[in-house]
Structure formats: structure tokens, C-alpha cells
CSV table of C-alpha atoms in Angstrom, one decimal:
chain,number,residue,atom,x,y,z
A,1,UNK,CA,88.5,65.3,95.5
A,2,UNK,CA,89.2,65.5,90.3
A,3,UNK,CA,89.8,67.4,88.0
A,4,UNK,CA,86.9,68.5,84.4
A,5,UNK,CA,90.7,67.8,82.9
A,6,UNK,CA,91.3,64.5,84.6
A,7,UNK,CA,87.7,63.6,83.3
A,8,UNK,CA,88.5,64.9,79.8
A,9,UNK,CA,91.8,62.5,80.7
A,10,UNK,CA,89.2,59.1,81.1
A,11,UNK,CA,89.2,60.3,77.2
A,12,UNK,CA,92.1,58.1,76.5
A,13,UNK,CA,90.8,54.5,77.8
A,14,UNK,CA,93.6,54.3,80.5
A,15,UNK,CA,92.8,52.4,83.3
A,16,UNK,CA,93.1,51.7,87.0
A,17,UNK,CA,95.3,49.1,87.0
A,18,UNK,CA,98.0,51.9,84.5
A,19,UNK,CA,98.3,54.1,87.5
A,20,UNK,CA,98.9,51.5,89.2
A,21,UNK,CA,102.4,50.3,87.3
A,22,UNK,CA,104.9,53.0,88.3
A,23,UNK,CA,108.3,54.3,89.0
A,24,UNK,CA,110.9,55.8,87.6
A,25,UNK,CA,111.6,57.2,84.7
A,26,UNK,CA,114.2,54.4,82.3
A,27,UNK,CA,117.0,56.7,81.5
A,28,UNK,CA,117.9,54.2,78.2
A,29,UNK,CA,116.7,55.6,74.7
A,30,UNK,CA,114.6,53.5,73.3
A,31,UNK,CA,116.4,50.7,70.8
A,32,UNK,CA,114.3,50.2,67.7
A,33,UNK,CA,114.0,47.4,65.0
A,34,UNK,CA,112.4,46.0,62.5
A,35,UNK,CA,111.2,42.2,62.1
A,36,UNK,CA,111.6,40.5,58.5
A,37,UNK,CA,108.1,40.9,57.9
A,38,UNK,CA,109.0,44.6,58.3
A,39,UNK,CA,106.7,44.6,61.9
A,40,UNK,CA,108.3,47.5,63.8
A,41,UNK,CA,109.9,46.6,67.5
A,42,UNK,CA,110.1,49.4,70.0
A,43,UNK,CA,112.2,48.0,73.5
A,44,UNK,CA,113.2,50.2,76.2
A,45,UNK,CA,115.6,48.7,78.8
A,46,UNK,CA,115.0,48.9,82.3
A,47,UNK,CA,117.7,48.6,84.3
A,48,UNK,CA,114.4,47.5,87.3
A,49,UNK,CA,112.6,44.2,88.5
A,50,UNK,CA,109.2,45.3,88.0
A,51,UNK,CA,106.2,44.2,85.5
A,52,UNK,CA,106.9,44.8,81.7
A,53,UNK,CA,104.6,47.0,79.6
A,54,UNK,CA,103.5,45.6,76.5
A,55,UNK,CA,101.5,46.8,73.1
A,56,UNK,CA,100.6,46.5,69.9
A,57,UNK,CA,99.9,49.6,68.1
A,58,UNK,CA,97.6,48.9,64.5
A,59,UNK,CA,97.7,52.3,62.6
A,60,UNK,CA,93.8,52.2,60.7
A,61,UNK,CA,92.3,54.4,57.7
A,62,UNK,CA,90.4,57.2,58.5
A,63,UNK,CA,85.9,56.0,57.6
A,64,UNK,CA,84.3,57.7,55.7
A,65,UNK,CA,81.1,57.4,56.1
A,66,UNK,CA,79.5,56.2,60.2
A,67,UNK,CA,79.0,52.7,58.5
A,68,UNK,CA,82.6,52.7,57.5
A,69,UNK,CA,83.0,53.4,61.2
A,70,UNK,CA,81.2,51.1,62.6
A,71,UNK,CA,82.7,48.8,61.1
A,72,UNK,CA,86.0,49.4,62.2
A,73,UNK,CA,85.5,49.9,65.8
A,74,UNK,CA,83.6,47.2,66.4
A,75,UNK,CA,86.7,44.5,65.0
A,76,UNK,CA,88.7,47.0,66.8
A,77,UNK,CA,86.0,45.9,70.8
A,78,UNK,CA,85.4,42.2,68.9
A,79,UNK,CA,90.0,40.8,69.2
A,80,UNK,CA,89.9,39.4,72.1
A,81,UNK,CA,86.3,37.3,71.9
A,82,UNK,CA,88.7,35.0,70.1
A,83,UNK,CA,90.8,33.4,67.4
A,84,UNK,CA,91.0,30.4,65.4
A,85,UNK,CA,93.3,29.1,67.4
A,86,UNK,CA,91.4,29.7,70.9
A,87,UNK,CA,88.4,29.8,72.6
A,88,UNK,CA,86.2,33.2,73.7
A,89,UNK,CA,86.5,31.1,77.6
A,90,UNK,CA,90.5,30.0,76.8
A,91,UNK,CA,91.5,33.1,75.7
A,92,UNK,CA,89.9,34.6,78.8
A,93,UNK,CA,91.3,32.4,81.0
A,94,UNK,CA,94.6,33.2,79.2
A,95,UNK,CA,94.5,36.6,79.4
A,96,UNK,CA,93.3,36.8,82.9
A,97,UNK,CA,96.6,34.2,83.2
A,98,UNK,CA,99.2,37.0,82.0
A,99,UNK,CA,97.2,40.3,84.3
A,100,UNK,CA,95.2,40.4,81.6
A,101,UNK,CA,94.7,42.4,77.9
A,102,UNK,CA,93.1,45.8,77.3
A,103,UNK,CA,93.1,48.4,74.2
A,104,UNK,CA,92.6,50.8,73.0
A,105,UNK,CA,90.6,53.0,69.9
A,106,UNK,CA,91.6,56.1,68.9
A,107,UNK,CA,90.6,57.5,65.0
A,108,UNK,CA,94.0,57.0,63.7
A,109,UNK,CA,95.3,53.7,65.3
A,110,UNK,CA,94.1,50.3,67.7
A,111,UNK,CA,96.7,49.4,70.9
A,112,UNK,CA,95.7,46.3,72.2
A,113,UNK,CA,98.4,46.1,75.1
A,114,UNK,CA,99.6,44.6,78.5
A,115,UNK,CA,101.3,45.0,81.8
A,116,UNK,CA,102.5,41.7,83.0
A,117,UNK,CA,105.9,39.9,84.9
A,118,UNK,CA,109.3,38.9,83.7
A,119,UNK,CA,107.3,34.5,84.0
A,120,UNK,CA,104.5,35.3,81.9
A,121,UNK,CA,105.7,37.8,78.6
A,122,UNK,CA,106.0,35.3,75.8
A,123,UNK,CA,102.4,34.2,77.2
A,124,UNK,CA,101.1,37.7,76.7
A,125,UNK,CA,102.6,38.0,73.1
A,126,UNK,CA,101.6,35.3,72.1
A,127,UNK,CA,97.8,36.4,72.9
A,128,UNK,CA,98.5,39.9,71.4
A,129,UNK,CA,99.7,38.6,68.5
A,130,UNK,CA,96.9,35.9,68.1
A,131,UNK,CA,93.9,38.6,68.0
A,132,UNK,CA,96.0,40.5,65.2
A,133,UNK,CA,96.7,37.7,62.8
A,134,UNK,CA,93.6,35.7,64.5
A,135,UNK,CA,91.0,36.6,65.7
A,136,UNK,CA,87.7,35.0,64.2
A,137,UNK,CA,84.3,37.6,64.4
A,138,UNK,CA,81.9,34.8,64.4
A,139,UNK,CA,78.3,36.1,65.2
A,140,UNK,CA,79.1,35.7,68.9
A,141,UNK,CA,82.3,37.2,69.0
A,142,UNK,CA,80.8,40.5,67.1
A,143,UNK,CA,77.2,40.9,69.5
A,144,UNK,CA,79.9,41.4,72.7
A,145,UNK,CA,82.1,43.8,70.6
A,146,UNK,CA,78.1,45.6,69.9
A,147,UNK,CA,77.2,44.9,73.7
A,148,UNK,CA,80.5,46.6,75.1
A,149,UNK,CA,80.4,49.6,72.2
A,150,UNK,CA,76.4,50.2,73.1
A,151,UNK,CA,76.9,50.9,76.5
A,152,UNK,CA,80.2,52.6,77.0
A,153,UNK,CA,78.3,55.0,74.3
A,154,UNK,CA,74.8,55.2,76.4
A,155,UNK,CA,77.8,56.0,79.5
A,156,UNK,CA,79.5,58.6,77.8
A,157,UNK,CA,76.1,59.9,76.8
A,158,UNK,CA,74.7,60.2,80.8
A,159,UNK,CA,77.3,62.5,81.2
A,160,UNK,CA,76.6,66.1,80.4
A,161,UNK,CA,81.2,67.3,80.0
A,162,UNK,CA,81.3,63.8,77.9
A,163,UNK,CA,78.5,64.3,75.9
A,164,UNK,CA,79.5,68.0,75.4
A,165,UNK,CA,83.4,66.9,75.0
A,166,UNK,CA,82.8,64.4,72.0
A,167,UNK,CA,80.4,66.9,69.9
A,168,UNK,CA,81.7,69.6,70.0
A,169,UNK,CA,85.9,67.8,69.1
A,170,UNK,CA,83.4,65.2,66.9
A,171,UNK,CA,82.1,68.5,65.0
A,172,UNK,CA,85.1,69.8,64.5
A,173,UNK,CA,86.9,67.3,63.2
A,174,UNK,CA,84.9,65.3,61.4
A,175,UNK,CA,85.1,62.1,63.0
A,176,UNK,CA,81.6,59.9,62.3
A,177,UNK,CA,80.1,58.5,65.6
A,178,UNK,CA,78.0,55.5,64.6
A,179,UNK,CA,74.4,54.4,66.7
A,180,UNK,CA,72.9,50.8,67.8
A,181,UNK,CA,71.7,50.5,64.5
A,182,UNK,CA,74.8,51.2,62.3
A,183,UNK,CA,76.3,48.8,65.4
A,184,UNK,CA,74.0,46.2,64.7
A,185,UNK,CA,74.6,45.7,61.2
A,186,UNK,CA,78.2,45.1,60.7
A,187,UNK,CA,78.9,41.6,58.9
A,188,UNK,CA,81.1,38.9,59.9
A,189,UNK,CA,82.0,39.6,56.0
A,190,UNK,CA,82.9,43.4,57.4
A,191,UNK,CA,84.2,42.5,60.0
A,192,UNK,CA,86.4,40.0,58.6
A,193,UNK,CA,87.2,41.7,55.3
A,194,UNK,CA,88.2,45.3,57.5
A,195,UNK,CA,91.0,42.9,59.4
A,196,UNK,CA,92.7,40.9,56.8
A,197,UNK,CA,93.6,44.4,54.6
A,198,UNK,CA,94.4,46.8,57.1
A,199,UNK,CA,96.2,44.3,60.0
A,200,UNK,CA,99.5,44.2,58.3
A,201,UNK,CA,102.5,43.7,59.2
A,202,UNK,CA,103.3,47.4,57.7
A,203,UNK,CA,100.4,49.2,59.5
A,204,UNK,CA,102.2,47.6,62.9
A,205,UNK,CA,104.2,48.1,66.1
A,206,UNK,CA,105.3,46.6,69.2
A,207,UNK,CA,106.7,48.0,72.1
A,208,UNK,CA,108.1,46.2,74.6
A,209,UNK,CA,109.3,48.2,78.3
A,210,UNK,CA,110.5,47.5,81.7
A,211,UNK,CA,113.1,45.4,82.7
A,212,UNK,CA,112.8,42.3,79.7
A,213,UNK,CA,115.4,39.7,77.7
A,214,UNK,CA,115.4,42.2,75.0
A,215,UNK,CA,117.4,39.1,72.6
A,216,UNK,CA,114.4,37.1,73.7
A,217,UNK,CA,111.6,39.1,73.1
A,218,UNK,CA,112.5,39.4,69.7
A,219,UNK,CA,113.1,35.9,69.2
A,220,UNK,CA,109.3,35.8,70.4
A,221,UNK,CA,108.2,37.7,68.1
A,222,UNK,CA,109.5,36.8,65.5
A,223,UNK,CA,108.0,33.3,66.1
A,224,UNK,CA,104.6,34.2,66.5
A,225,UNK,CA,104.5,36.7,63.4
A,226,UNK,CA,106.4,34.4,61.6
A,227,UNK,CA,103.0,33.9,59.1
A,228,UNK,CA,101.5,37.8,59.3
A,229,UNK,CA,101.2,38.7,55.6
A,230,UNK,CA,98.6,40.6,54.1
A,231,UNK,CA,96.8,38.0,51.7
A,232,UNK,CA,98.5,37.0,47.9
A,233,UNK,CA,98.7,40.7,46.0
A,234,UNK,CA,97.8,43.5,47.8
A,235,UNK,CA,98.5,47.2,48.0
A,236,UNK,CA,97.7,48.3,51.4
A,237,UNK,CA,98.4,51.6,53.0
A,238,UNK,CA,97.3,54.0,55.5
A,239,UNK,CA,97.8,57.2,54.3
A,240,UNK,CA,98.0,59.8,56.9
A,241,UNK,CA,94.7,61.1,58.4
A,242,UNK,CA,92.9,64.0,57.8
A,243,UNK,CA,92.1,65.2,61.9
A,244,UNK,CA,93.2,68.9,62.4
A,245,UNK,CA,93.4,69.8,58.7
A,246,UNK,CA,92.7,72.9,58.3
A,247,UNK,CA,90.2,74.7,57.3
A,248,UNK,CA,90.1,76.4,53.7
A,249,UNK,CA,87.5,80.1,55.8
A,250,UNK,CA,86.4,80.5,59.1
A,251,UNK,CA,83.7,79.9,60.4
A,252,UNK,CA,81.6,79.4,64.1
A,253,UNK,CA,79.7,77.0,65.2
A,254,UNK,CA,77.2,76.5,67.8
A,255,UNK,CA,75.1,73.4,68.7
A,256,UNK,CA,72.2,73.3,71.1
A,257,UNK,CA,71.5,71.0,73.6
A,258,UNK,CA,68.1,68.8,74.7
A,259,UNK,CA,66.6,71.0,77.4
A,260,UNK,CA,67.5,70.1,81.4
A,261,UNK,CA,67.4,71.7,84.7
A,262,UNK,CA,70.8,70.4,87.1
A,263,UNK,CA,72.7,71.8,89.2
A,264,UNK,CA,75.8,72.1,87.1
A,265,UNK,CA,76.4,74.0,84.4
A,266,UNK,CA,78.5,73.3,81.6
A,267,UNK,CA,80.0,75.3,78.2
A,268,UNK,CA,83.4,73.8,76.4
A,269,UNK,CA,84.0,75.3,73.4
A,270,UNK,CA,86.9,73.3,70.9
A,271,UNK,CA,89.5,74.9,68.2
A,272,UNK,CA,90.6,73.9,65.5
A,273,UNK,CA,94.0,72.6,66.7
A,274,UNK,CA,96.8,71.4,64.0
A,275,UNK,CA,97.5,67.7,63.3
A,276,UNK,CA,100.7,65.6,65.5
A,277,UNK,CA,102.6,65.7,62.5
A,278,UNK,CA,102.2,69.9,61.6
A,279,UNK,CA,105.3,71.4,63.2
A,280,UNK,CA,103.7,74.4,64.1
A,281,UNK,CA,101.3,71.8,66.3
A,282,UNK,CA,104.7,72.2,69.7
A,283,UNK,CA,103.0,76.3,69.6
A,284,UNK,CA,100.2,75.3,69.8
A,285,UNK,CA,100.4,73.4,73.0
A,286,UNK,CA,102.0,75.9,74.0
A,287,UNK,CA,99.9,78.8,73.1
A,288,UNK,CA,97.0,75.8,75.0
A,289,UNK,CA,99.1,76.3,77.6
A,290,UNK,CA,99.4,80.3,78.0
A,291,UNK,CA,95.4,80.2,77.3
A,292,UNK,CA,94.3,77.6,80.0
A,293,UNK,CA,96.9,76.0,81.7
A,294,UNK,CA,97.3,76.4,84.7
A,295,UNK,CA,95.9,78.7,87.8
A,296,UNK,CA,97.8,80.8,85.5
A,297,UNK,CA,96.8,81.0,82.7
A,298,UNK,CA,94.8,84.3,80.9
A,299,UNK,CA,91.4,82.1,80.2
A,300,UNK,CA,91.2,81.5,84.6
A,301,UNK,CA,92.3,84.7,85.7
A,302,UNK,CA,90.0,86.1,83.0
A,303,UNK,CA,87.1,84.0,83.7
A,304,UNK,CA,87.3,82.9,87.2
A,305,UNK,CA,89.8,85.6,89.5
A,306,UNK,CA,88.1,88.5,87.5
A,307,UNK,CA,84.6,87.7,86.1
A,308,UNK,CA,84.2,85.0,89.1
A,309,UNK,CA,82.6,82.1,87.0
A,310,UNK,CA,83.3,78.4,87.6
A,311,UNK,CA,84.7,75.7,89.3
A,312,UNK,CA,86.1,74.7,86.9
A,313,UNK,CA,87.9,77.0,84.0
A,314,UNK,CA,90.7,75.8,81.4
A,315,UNK,CA,92.1,73.9,78.1
A,316,UNK,CA,93.0,70.8,76.9
A,317,UNK,CA,94.3,69.2,74.1
A,318,UNK,CA,94.3,65.5,74.4
A,319,UNK,CA,97.5,64.6,72.7
A,320,UNK,CA,97.3,61.0,72.3
A,321,UNK,CA,93.3,60.8,70.4
A,322,UNK,CA,94.4,63.9,68.1
A,323,UNK,CA,91.3,65.5,69.8
A,324,UNK,CA,90.9,69.5,69.3
A,325,UNK,CA,92.1,72.2,71.9
A,326,UNK,CA,89.1,72.4,74.5
A,327,UNK,CA,88.3,75.5,76.9
A,328,UNK,CA,85.4,74.9,79.6
A,329,UNK,CA,84.1,76.3,82.2
A,330,UNK,CA,81.9,74.2,85.4
A,331,UNK,CA,79.6,77.0,86.6
A,332,UNK,CA,76.0,76.6,89.3
A,333,UNK,CA,73.4,76.0,86.3
A,334,UNK,CA,71.3,78.7,89.2
A,335,UNK,CA,73.7,81.6,89.5
A,336,UNK,CA,74.9,84.4,87.1
A,337,UNK,CA,75.4,85.1,83.8
A,338,UNK,CA,73.5,82.8,81.1
A,339,UNK,CA,74.6,80.4,79.1
A,340,UNK,CA,75.2,82.5,76.0
A,341,UNK,CA,77.7,84.3,78.6
A,342,UNK,CA,79.7,81.9,79.8
A,343,UNK,CA,80.0,81.5,76.0
A,344,UNK,CA,80.4,84.7,74.9
A,345,UNK,CA,83.7,85.0,78.0
A,346,UNK,CA,85.1,81.6,75.9
A,347,UNK,CA,85.1,83.7,73.1
A,348,UNK,CA,86.6,86.8,73.7
A,349,UNK,CA,89.8,85.5,75.4
A,350,UNK,CA,90.2,83.2,72.4
A,351,UNK,CA,89.4,86.0,70.1
A,352,UNK,CA,92.3,87.7,72.3
A,353,UNK,CA,95.0,85.4,71.7
A,354,UNK,CA,94.1,86.1,67.7
A,355,UNK,CA,94.1,89.2,67.8
A,356,UNK,CA,97.7,91.9,66.2
A,357,UNK,CA,97.9,93.4,69.3
A,358,UNK,CA,98.1,90.3,71.2
A,359,UNK,CA,102.1,90.1,73.4
A,360,UNK,CA,102.7,87.2,76.5
A,361,UNK,CA,105.6,88.5,78.2
A,362,UNK,CA,109.1,86.6,78.3
A,363,UNK,CA,107.8,85.9,81.9
A,364,UNK,CA,104.7,84.2,80.5
A,365,UNK,CA,105.8,82.1,77.5
A,366,UNK,CA,108.1,81.0,79.9
A,367,UNK,CA,106.2,79.4,82.5
A,368,UNK,CA,103.9,78.1,79.3
A,369,UNK,CA,106.7,76.6,78.2
A,370,UNK,CA,107.8,75.1,81.7
A,371,UNK,CA,104.4,73.8,82.0
A,372,UNK,CA,103.6,72.6,78.9
A,373,UNK,CA,106.9,70.5,78.5
A,374,UNK,CA,106.2,69.1,83.0
A,375,UNK,CA,103.5,67.6,82.3
A,376,UNK,CA,104.4,66.1,79.2
A,377,UNK,CA,107.5,65.0,81.4
A,378,UNK,CA,105.2,64.0,84.2
A,379,UNK,CA,103.4,61.1,82.1
A,380,UNK,CA,106.3,59.3,81.8
A,381,UNK,CA,106.7,58.6,85.4
A,382,UNK,CA,104.6,56.1,84.9
A,383,UNK,CA,105.4,52.7,82.6
A,384,UNK,CA,103.2,52.3,81.1
A,385,UNK,CA,103.1,55.7,78.7
A,386,UNK,CA,107.0,54.8,78.1
A,387,UNK,CA,105.3,52.3,76.9
A,388,UNK,CA,103.0,53.3,74.6
A,389,UNK,CA,103.8,57.2,73.9
A,390,UNK,CA,107.1,56.1,71.5
A,391,UNK,CA,104.6,53.9,69.7
A,392,UNK,CA,101.8,56.1,69.3
A,393,UNK,CA,104.2,58.6,68.1
A,394,UNK,CA,106.0,56.1,65.8
A,395,UNK,CA,102.3,54.7,64.7
A,396,UNK,CA,101.2,57.5,63.5
A,397,UNK,CA,103.8,58.7,61.8
A,398,UNK,CA,106.1,60.7,62.7
A,399,UNK,CA,108.7,58.2,64.5
A,400,UNK,CA,109.1,56.9,68.0
A,401,UNK,CA,112.3,60.1,68.4
A,402,UNK,CA,109.0,62.1,68.6
A,403,UNK,CA,108.9,60.6,72.3
A,404,UNK,CA,112.1,62.7,73.5
A,405,UNK,CA,112.3,65.0,70.8
A,406,UNK,CA,108.9,67.4,71.6
A,407,UNK,CA,110.1,68.6,75.5
A,408,UNK,CA,112.7,70.6,73.6
A,409,UNK,CA,110.6,71.5,70.3
A,410,UNK,CA,108.1,72.9,73.3
A,411,UNK,CA,111.5,75.1,74.5
A,412,UNK,CA,112.2,75.8,71.4
A,413,UNK,CA,108.8,77.9,70.9
A,414,UNK,CA,108.6,81.7,70.8
A,415,UNK,CA,106.3,85.2,70.9
A,416,UNK,CA,106.2,84.3,67.3
A,417,UNK,CA,105.3,81.1,67.3
A,418,UNK,CA,102.2,81.4,69.5
A,419,UNK,CA,101.0,85.3,66.8
A,420,UNK,CA,101.7,82.7,64.0
A,421,UNK,CA,99.4,79.7,65.0
A,422,UNK,CA,96.8,81.7,66.6
A,423,UNK,CA,96.1,83.5,63.8
A,424,UNK,CA,96.2,80.2,61.4
A,425,UNK,CA,94.3,78.1,64.1
A,426,UNK,CA,91.7,79.7,66.0
A,427,UNK,CA,89.6,80.9,63.1
A,428,UNK,CA,87.6,77.9,63.5
A,429,UNK,CA,85.7,77.2,66.4
A,430,UNK,CA,83.0,74.8,67.2
A,431,UNK,CA,80.5,75.6,70.7
A,432,UNK,CA,77.8,73.8,73.6
A,433,UNK,CA,76.1,75.3,76.7
A,434,UNK,CA,74.8,71.8,78.8
A,435,UNK,CA,72.7,71.5,81.8
A,436,UNK,CA,73.0,68.0,84.2
A,437,UNK,CA,71.0,67.6,87.7
A,438,UNK,CA,74.3,66.4,89.1
A,439,UNK,CA,75.8,68.8,92.6
A,440,UNK,CA,78.7,70.6,91.4
A,441,UNK,CA,81.3,68.7,92.7
A,442,UNK,CA,79.7,65.8,90.9
A,443,UNK,CA,81.6,64.5,88.9
A,444,UNK,CA,84.7,65.1,89.8
């Protein structure tokens, strides 16, 4: 039975196809290089045969308006709907032969990836390169992208937990969420101009993981990216995005949910969180685990065990999307307590962490560090994540080696580190409670 925590994981866009591609984690360190045009290449050679995971990350600037975010999302969604060399039907057929191409978007990047066989890696690389170099944003392609985005938004809005999650994380980060009207106003010229300015060698990272021919892969990339270059005279850079930046003043936001009746209630609270690039990020990961990671966490013990509230209780910090920490409780609507009382319980649990008298025992700290470290390492059991994580870290600016450094940084966190991050980051929050018409457990 899936848990609410696993529902949050859906936000990262991981598909069943990826989950099926599981291997023993490689012991080899990634090989980092640059092509002549500046594109960064990360190759992780694995000794066993099997599929290859291939991806291109393109770092993107923060949108400054909802209409700007609409352009960014529509461009990313239309990348596979034809190019200057391939029609939509031809691109679809070619993608099917290599195992299918997919995209994942975050506020900071788009990732175009493929899980393919050894014999098809050249065709997969060609198709990914076509999308980042020569995507054709004709009216039909943009309409397909709009339809895809609107359906995705409707599906998330219909899910009470995901809708609440999006609301509280958006309020904390200030991210824009364009509506269907703003998406429909994106023009072919706007899409082409955005693609021309952002899809540049300096913003691009290629990742390959598996038992690949590393020399052959690099040569294939060189051949396909020989004409991947910025416009003449362009001086375009993508700086550090502000998501997760620290607010100067503490504030509490409470969003109002529409009236509803149903069997299941959710209470969610988002908390300001340092970005991955912040030196305090590992300490905040451990603090999140102390607070809401696992059955021994403080939130689970106080709210589920002592107060007897909730089917699902916990907290999560979704690294892939650089989302803020979100604490959540699910309980039967007809049962006590009220929504305001559950939210008060969550806020009180968070307040206890920032109290000057807050103390973490050595045993509690050791458990949290071991739990956080193991959760991160478990992800590396999958071929996709062994390719994805180094590429994501490189794309956002902390470097591909952050993937191997993070476990040690987690283990180095001290009690004083936890006190500092609790004092610095827990003052800015947003809360919301919603009711679902589903039967308890139906969303798991």
C-alpha cells in the first residue's frame, strides 16, 4: 500500500519504466569532461551489461511572471513534438524504437531522458540532441503541449493532497503556476525565442550511466552537437535561482481551502528550506528527519503515537524539485480533532524545534543521520537515479560530485548545526487543510 510520502514522490515525475530498471549500484566514480562547445558530459561506467540511462539537463532561469513560466513550461513540453528534421509522427516512431523519451521539469531545469539498450544509444542521443537543438514550435506542437500541461494540472488539482501540497509550496517559494488562459497565449515566436536564448551549451549537461562504450558515447555527442551554439553575440547566463532563499522576517500564512465534505482530511504545512547550494542544506535534511522521518521521528511520536491522530504522519523535503519541507497529517474527517487543532499540533511540533531549549540526544541524532543517509543511498539502487542525480547536481550548480559527498556531509552534522538551522529557517511557514471525498486509504 502506497503512503502519502510516496504520493509526494510522484512530483518528481518518476515513471514505472524507470522503477523497472534496477541494478546493483556502480562502484565506479563518474567521469567528467567537456565537449569543445562547452557541453558538460558525465559518464558512469558500470561493469554489468543491461540498459543505458541517457539524459540531457538544460538549466533554466527563474520565470519573472506567470506568463513567463507559461512559456518555459510549454517549450519544455513541446520538445518532442517534431523538429526541423523530423515530423511529429517520425519523431514518435523513432522514440518508440529506442524505448521512449520523457521529460521532467523542475523550476530550475528540464531533463530529457531515455532508458535504452546498448545497441540503440546512438539513435537515443540523436533524438535528445534534436530536441535541444532543433525543436520546431509550430502551432500543432504548441497545442499538444498545452493540452498535456492542462490535463496534468487538472489531475493534480483533482487530487486533494497534491493540490494542497502545490498550494503551500508555491506560497513559500513564490513560484508561478500559469493557468490555461496564460498557456494558450504562448505564441510560436515566444517559444522559439525562449528556446534560442536558453538552450545553450553553457547550460547543458549530458549524463550516461551503464555498461557503455565511453569513447563511442563521447564521439556520438561530438558529432550530434557540432552545430549546437549560441546566437552570434549572445551573452546569456543562468544565475542561481532564488527558490529557497531566506526571508528577512518570519511570517505565517494560512491558505483557505474551498468548502468540501468527505471521509479523508489532510493538513499540510510547508516550511522555508535552504537551497541545495546552501552549506546548511545537509543539516536541514537531518533536521527534517529528526522532525518527521520515520516512526521514531518527533512528529510521528507526538501526533500519531501520543495524540492518536492520523493514518499517515510525517515530513518530507523533495530534493529533485528543490521543494520546501512539507509536514503532513492524514486522518478521518469525521473523527476528532478539528482541522485547526491538527494544524496547531503540527505548528507546535515545529515550534519545539526552534525553542532555545530544543535538544537532540546523541541517539536521536545518530538515528536521524543514519536514516537520512540510507534514504539517499537507497535511491542509487536504480539505474535511472545513478544517472539522474549527478546530472541534476551539476545542472543546478553544486557540481556532480555532490552526489557522492552528500552522505558524508549528512554524517558530519552536529547538534549545534541543528540548532542553527532550526533558528534560521523555521520561522516562515504556510499551512492548509483540505477534505477529500475518498475513503481512507483510497489515495495510497
